[in-house]
Amino acid sequence: MRLYILLGFLLLAVFCSSLVDARQVKFGTLCSRNPSNHKRRCDGKYGCGHYGASRGNRKHMGLDIVCADGDTVVAPFDVKLNGRSKPYSQNNAINDGINLSGQGLCFKLFYVKPDSYTGTLKKGQRIGRMLPMQRVYPGITSHVHVQMCDRSDPTKYF
Ligand SMILES: *[C@@H]1O[C@H](CO)[C@@H](O)[C@H](O)[C@H]1NC(C)=O
Ligand SMILES: [Zn+2]
């Protein structure tokens, strides 16, 4: 009898810990002036901000989070900085970004000028500054682009 009670508790413990493991990782605030990570919707000629949105004959491989030009970009959770990652092969005013990892995820943020390309940051600490997107795409909803290193869909993390 006592053994069954013990086994019962053991099963309960395993079940509860699996629930904790299955809890979805969520991104904290990315841009100071957009604390709840509002996503970019569709804005006319530049297309839409969701993953898989059409970009001519290509697809949008990330998710766009609204971010005002010059805003402070912060760590969405504790992160490691894995170096520079640029969106374009040809240079322009917003051609900068960074590869990050944390919470078991590897992802890139584009259109951000990081203070540093290496090191670690705690959640909420400053990564850098949103670059002047309006200068390159006048009238667009300025945003950071979040792209998983394996190019999978990041939407479930938001
Ligand atoms: C990002 O950095 C990680 C860790 O250094 C590396 O394994 C990965 O290949 C990089 N990913 C991309 C897409 O640059
Ligand atoms: Zn994008």
PDB file of C-alpha atoms and ligand atoms in Angstrom:
ATOM      1  CA  MET A   1       0.000   0.000   0.000  1.00  0.00           C
ATOM      2  CA  ARG A   2       2.703   2.450   1.052  1.00  0.00           C
ATOM      3  CA  LEU A   3       4.591   1.605  -2.144  1.00  0.00           C
ATOM      4  CA  TYR A   4       1.563   2.548  -4.274  1.00  0.00           C
ATOM      5  CA  ILE A   5       1.256   5.910  -2.499  1.00  0.00           C
ATOM      6  CA  LEU A   6       4.948   6.511  -3.094  1.00  0.00           C
ATOM      7  CA  LEU A   7       4.594   5.557  -6.779  1.00  0.00           C
ATOM      8  CA  GLY A   8       1.577   7.851  -7.043  1.00  0.00           C
ATOM      9  CA  PHE A   9       3.583  10.803  -5.773  1.00  0.00           C
ATOM     10  CA  LEU A  10       6.422   9.930  -8.098  1.00  0.00           C
ATOM     11  CA  LEU A  11       4.103   9.910 -11.128  1.00  0.00           C
ATOM     12  CA  LEU A  12       2.576  13.214 -10.032  1.00  0.00           C
ATOM     13  CA  ALA A  13       6.040  14.742  -9.719  1.00  0.00           C
ATOM     14  CA  VAL A  14       7.049  13.545 -13.194  1.00  0.00           C
ATOM     15  CA  PHE A  15       3.755  14.851 -14.640  1.00  0.00           C
ATOM     16  CA  CYS A  16       4.155  18.263 -13.017  1.00  0.00           C
ATOM     17  CA  SER A  17       7.733  18.699 -14.153  1.00  0.00           C
ATOM     18  CA  SER A  18       6.730  17.792 -17.717  1.00  0.00           C
ATOM     19  CA  LEU A  19       4.088  20.534 -17.548  1.00  0.00           C
ATOM     20  CA  VAL A  20       6.768  23.028 -16.540  1.00  0.00           C
ATOM     21  CA  ASP A  21       9.017  21.878 -19.407  1.00  0.00           C
ATOM     22  CA  ALA A  22       6.199  22.229 -21.931  1.00  0.00           C
ATOM     23  CA  ARG A  23       5.532  25.829 -20.920  1.00  0.00           C
ATOM     24  CA  GLN A  24       6.158  27.971 -23.954  1.00  0.00           C
ATOM     25  CA  VAL A  25       9.152  30.308 -23.962  1.00  0.00           C
ATOM     26  CA  LYS A  26       7.962  33.896 -24.458  1.00  0.00           C
ATOM     27  CA  PHE A  27       9.894  36.955 -25.533  1.00  0.00           C
ATOM     28  CA  GLY A  28       9.874  39.842 -23.096  1.00  0.00           C
ATOM     29  CA  THR A  29       9.901  43.436 -24.335  1.00  0.00           C
ATOM     30  CA  LEU A  30      12.221  44.058 -27.302  1.00  0.00           C
ATOM     31  CA  CYS A  31      11.739  47.804 -27.792  1.00  0.00           C
ATOM     32  CA  SER A  32      11.303  50.170 -24.849  1.00  0.00           C
ATOM     33  CA  ARG A  33       8.453  52.132 -26.424  1.00  0.00           C
ATOM     34  CA  ASN A  34       6.581  48.928 -27.361  1.00  0.00           C
ATOM     35  CA  PRO A  35       6.475  47.062 -24.022  1.00  0.00           C
ATOM     36  CA  SER A  36       3.948  44.435 -25.176  1.00  0.00           C
ATOM     37  CA  ASN A  37       5.750  43.555 -28.440  1.00  0.00           C
ATOM     38  CA  HIS A  38       3.014  44.728 -30.814  1.00  0.00           C
ATOM     39  CA  LYS A  39       3.551  43.089 -34.182  1.00  0.00           C
ATOM     40  CA  ARG A  40       3.806  45.028 -37.409  1.00  0.00           C
ATOM     41  CA  ARG A  41       0.722  44.442 -39.553  1.00  0.00           C
ATOM     42  CA  CYS A  42       0.479  45.320 -43.244  1.00  0.00           C
ATOM     43  CA  ASP A  43       1.592  48.717 -44.459  1.00  0.00           C
ATOM     44  CA  GLY A  44       0.861  49.342 -48.095  1.00  0.00           C
ATOM     45  CA  LYS A  45       3.684  48.940 -50.537  1.00  0.00           C
ATOM     46  CA  TYR A  46       6.132  47.355 -48.087  1.00  0.00           C
ATOM     47  CA  GLY A  47       3.986  44.303 -47.306  1.00  0.00           C
ATOM     48  CA  CYS A  48       3.122  42.631 -44.003  1.00  0.00           C
ATOM     49  CA  GLY A  49       5.117  41.802 -40.893  1.00  0.00           C
ATOM     50  CA  HIS A  50       4.053  38.230 -40.245  1.00  0.00           C
ATOM     51  CA  TYR A  51       6.163  35.152 -40.870  1.00  0.00           C
ATOM     52  CA  GLY A  52       5.702  33.811 -44.400  1.00  0.00           C
ATOM     53  CA  ALA A  53       4.383  37.134 -45.783  1.00  0.00           C
ATOM     54  CA  SER A  54       5.057  37.649 -49.472  1.00  0.00           C
ATOM     55  CA  ARG A  55       8.168  39.589 -50.498  1.00  0.00           C
ATOM     56  CA  GLY A  56       7.840  39.435 -54.264  1.00  0.00           C
ATOM     57  CA  ASN A  57       8.944  35.936 -55.200  1.00  0.00           C
ATOM     58  CA  ARG A  58      10.490  35.357 -51.758  1.00  0.00           C
ATOM     59  CA  LYS A  59       8.954  34.871 -48.347  1.00  0.00           C
ATOM     60  CA  HIS A  60       9.405  36.848 -45.156  1.00  0.00           C
ATOM     61  CA  MET A  61      11.392  34.466 -42.935  1.00  0.00           C
ATOM     62  CA  GLY A  62      10.930  36.396 -39.695  1.00  0.00           C
ATOM     63  CA  LEU A  63       8.427  38.303 -37.587  1.00  0.00           C
ATOM     64  CA  ASP A  64       8.403  42.108 -37.382  1.00  0.00           C
ATOM     65  CA  ILE A  65       7.960  43.777 -34.000  1.00  0.00           C
ATOM     66  CA  VAL A  66       7.075  47.472 -33.990  1.00  0.00           C
ATOM     67  CA  CYS A  67      10.026  49.624 -32.914  1.00  0.00           C
ATOM     68  CA  ALA A  68      10.374  53.393 -33.321  1.00  0.00           C
ATOM     69  CA  ASP A  69      13.521  54.723 -34.997  1.00  0.00           C
ATOM     70  CA  GLY A  70      16.103  55.479 -32.324  1.00  0.00           C
ATOM     71  CA  ASP A  71      14.262  53.480 -29.642  1.00  0.00           C
ATOM     72  CA  THR A  72      16.247  51.452 -27.127  1.00  0.00           C
ATOM     73  CA  VAL A  73      16.278  47.724 -27.934  1.00  0.00           C
ATOM     74  CA  VAL A  74      16.532  45.509 -24.857  1.00  0.00           C
ATOM     75  CA  ALA A  75      17.192  41.835 -24.107  1.00  0.00           C
ATOM     76  CA  PRO A  76      13.874  39.877 -24.152  1.00  0.00           C
ATOM     77  CA  PHE A  77      15.367  37.383 -21.660  1.00  0.00           C
ATOM     78  CA  ASP A  78      18.904  36.605 -20.495  1.00  0.00           C
ATOM     79  CA  VAL A  79      20.939  36.359 -23.703  1.00  0.00           C
ATOM     80  CA  LYS A  80      24.364  35.650 -25.093  1.00  0.00           C
ATOM     81  CA  LEU A  81      25.529  37.836 -27.993  1.00  0.00           C
ATOM     82  CA  ASN A  82      26.882  35.658 -30.832  1.00  0.00           C
ATOM     83  CA  GLY A  83      28.158  38.334 -33.187  1.00  0.00           C
ATOM     84  CA  ARG A  84      27.041  40.539 -36.016  1.00  0.00           C
ATOM     85  CA  SER A  85      24.373  39.509 -38.506  1.00  0.00           C
ATOM     86  CA  LYS A  86      23.411  41.849 -41.339  1.00  0.00           C
ATOM     87  CA  PRO A  87      20.166  41.734 -43.317  1.00  0.00           C
ATOM     88  CA  TYR A  88      21.531  42.995 -46.645  1.00  0.00           C
ATOM     89  CA  SER A  89      24.572  42.307 -48.784  1.00  0.00           C
ATOM     90  CA  GLN A  90      24.578  45.941 -49.942  1.00  0.00           C
ATOM     91  CA  ASN A  91      25.050  48.512 -47.240  1.00  0.00           C
ATOM     92  CA  ASN A  92      22.454  51.094 -46.191  1.00  0.00           C
ATOM     93  CA  ALA A  93      21.519  53.057 -43.054  1.00  0.00           C
ATOM     94  CA  ILE A  94      19.821  50.075 -41.373  1.00  0.00           C
ATOM     95  CA  ASN A  95      22.158  47.260 -42.378  1.00  0.00           C
ATOM     96  CA  ASP A  96      23.119  45.949 -38.974  1.00  0.00           C
ATOM     97  CA  GLY A  97      21.937  43.344 -36.510  1.00  0.00           C
ATOM     98  CA  ILE A  98      22.959  40.664 -34.101  1.00  0.00           C
ATOM     99  CA  ASN A  99      22.768  36.917 -33.533  1.00  0.00           C
ATOM    100  CA  LEU A 100      21.630  36.028 -30.010  1.00  0.00           C
ATOM    101  CA  SER A 101      20.885  32.948 -27.949  1.00  0.00           C
ATOM    102  CA  GLY A 102      19.001  32.261 -24.743  1.00  0.00           C
ATOM    103  CA  GLN A 103      16.150  30.118 -23.375  1.00  0.00           C
ATOM    104  CA  GLY A 104      17.335  27.364 -25.727  1.00  0.00           C
ATOM    105  CA  LEU A 105      16.633  29.587 -28.757  1.00  0.00           C
ATOM    106  CA  CYS A 106      18.997  31.028 -31.374  1.00  0.00           C
ATOM    107  CA  PHE A 107      17.677  34.092 -33.185  1.00  0.00           C
ATOM    108  CA  LYS A 108      18.708  37.238 -35.000  1.00  0.00           C
ATOM    109  CA  LEU A 109      17.545  40.834 -34.655  1.00  0.00           C
ATOM    110  CA  PHE A 110      17.893  43.037 -37.739  1.00  0.00           C
ATOM    111  CA  TYR A 111      17.955  46.851 -38.114  1.00  0.00           C
ATOM    112  CA  VAL A 112      19.520  47.251 -34.682  1.00  0.00           C
ATOM    113  CA  LYS A 113      22.863  48.857 -33.892  1.00  0.00           C
ATOM    114  CA  PRO A 114      24.121  46.864 -30.907  1.00  0.00           C
ATOM    115  CA  ASP A 115      26.353  48.488 -28.295  1.00  0.00           C
ATOM    116  CA  SER A 116      28.422  45.290 -28.436  1.00  0.00           C
ATOM    117  CA  TYR A 117      28.447  42.162 -30.606  1.00  0.00           C
ATOM    118  CA  THR A 118      29.732  39.878 -27.857  1.00  0.00           C
ATOM    119  CA  GLY A 119      29.088  39.178 -24.190  1.00  0.00           C
ATOM    120  CA  THR A 120      25.960  38.477 -22.194  1.00  0.00           C
ATOM    121  CA  LEU A 121      22.979  40.570 -21.084  1.00  0.00           C
ATOM    122  CA  LYS A 122      20.257  40.104 -18.505  1.00  0.00           C
ATOM    123  CA  LYS A 123      16.599  40.478 -19.432  1.00  0.00           C
ATOM    124  CA  GLY A 124      15.744  44.170 -19.914  1.00  0.00           C
ATOM    125  CA  GLN A 125      19.331  45.334 -20.335  1.00  0.00           C
ATOM    126  CA  ARG A 126      20.089  47.465 -23.376  1.00  0.00           C
ATOM    127  CA  ILE A 127      21.180  45.656 -26.565  1.00  0.00           C
ATOM    128  CA  GLY A 128      21.433  48.837 -28.623  1.00  0.00           C
ATOM    129  CA  ARG A 129      19.436  51.258 -30.694  1.00  0.00           C
ATOM    130  CA  MET A 130      16.822  50.907 -33.458  1.00  0.00           C
ATOM    131  CA  LEU A 131      18.304  52.210 -36.723  1.00  0.00           C
ATOM    132  CA  PRO A 132      16.626  54.963 -38.856  1.00  0.00           C
ATOM    133  CA  MET A 133      14.296  52.776 -40.926  1.00  0.00           C
ATOM    134  CA  GLN A 134      12.197  55.739 -42.141  1.00  0.00           C
ATOM    135  CA  ARG A 135      15.240  56.990 -43.996  1.00  0.00           C
ATOM    136  CA  VAL A 136      15.367  53.774 -46.060  1.00  0.00           C
ATOM    137  CA  TYR A 137      11.634  52.910 -46.263  1.00  0.00           C
ATOM    138  CA  PRO A 138       9.670  56.178 -45.817  1.00  0.00           C
ATOM    139  CA  GLY A 139       6.219  55.538 -44.342  1.00  0.00           C
ATOM    140  CA  ILE A 140       6.851  51.955 -43.234  1.00  0.00           C
ATOM    141  CA  THR A 141       5.940  50.873 -39.692  1.00  0.00           C
ATOM    142  CA  SER A 142       9.466  50.892 -38.231  1.00  0.00           C
ATOM    143  CA  HIS A 143      10.292  47.531 -36.706  1.00  0.00           C
ATOM    144  CA  VAL A 144      12.917  45.070 -35.611  1.00  0.00           C
ATOM    145  CA  HIS A 145      12.943  41.808 -37.557  1.00  0.00           C
ATOM    146  CA  VAL A 146      13.150  38.662 -35.438  1.00  0.00           C
ATOM    147  CA  GLN A 147      14.423  35.605 -37.289  1.00  0.00           C
ATOM    148  CA  MET A 148      15.215  32.202 -35.812  1.00  0.00           C
ATOM    149  CA  CYS A 149      18.679  30.902 -36.776  1.00  0.00           C
ATOM    150  CA  ASP A 150      17.016  27.787 -38.268  1.00  0.00           C
ATOM    151  CA  ARG A 151      14.528  30.038 -40.122  1.00  0.00           C
ATOM    152  CA  SER A 152      11.558  28.441 -38.331  1.00  0.00           C
ATOM    153  CA  ASP A 153       8.470  30.479 -37.382  1.00  0.00           C
ATOM    154  CA  PRO A 154       9.045  32.618 -34.241  1.00  0.00           C
ATOM    155  CA  THR A 155       5.368  33.605 -33.830  1.00  0.00           C
ATOM    156  CA  LYS A 156       4.653  31.129 -31.018  1.00  0.00           C
ATOM    157  CA  TYR A 157       7.245  32.849 -28.843  1.00  0.00           C
ATOM    158  CA  PHE A 158       5.251  36.130 -28.923  1.00  0.00           C
TER     159      PHE A 158
HETATM  160  C1  LIG B   1      24.328  32.328 -34.620  1.00  0.00           C
HETATM  161  O1  LIG B   1      25.272  32.051 -33.642  1.00  0.00           O
HETATM  162  C2  LIG B   1      25.296  30.694 -33.250  1.00  0.00           C
HETATM  163  C3  LIG B   1      26.232  30.579 -32.054  1.00  0.00           C
HETATM  164  O2  LIG B   1      27.504  31.057 -32.354  1.00  0.00           O
HETATM  165  C4  LIG B   1      25.749  29.854 -34.436  1.00  0.00           C
HETATM  166  O3  LIG B   1      25.768  28.508 -34.076  1.00  0.00           O
HETATM  167  C5  LIG B   1      24.757  30.061 -35.548  1.00  0.00           C
HETATM  168  O4  LIG B   1      25.200  29.378 -36.694  1.00  0.00           O
HETATM  169  C6  LIG B   1      24.579  31.519 -35.876  1.00  0.00           C
HETATM  170  N1  LIG B   1      23.456  31.554 -36.774  1.00  0.00           N
HETATM  171  C7  LIG B   1      23.349  32.341 -37.817  1.00  0.00           C
HETATM  172  C8  LIG B   1      22.170  32.122 -38.681  1.00  0.00           C
HETATM  173  O5  LIG B   1      24.140  33.218 -38.055  1.00  0.00           O
HETATM  174 ZN    ZN B   2      10.953  41.475 -41.302  1.00  0.00          ZN
END
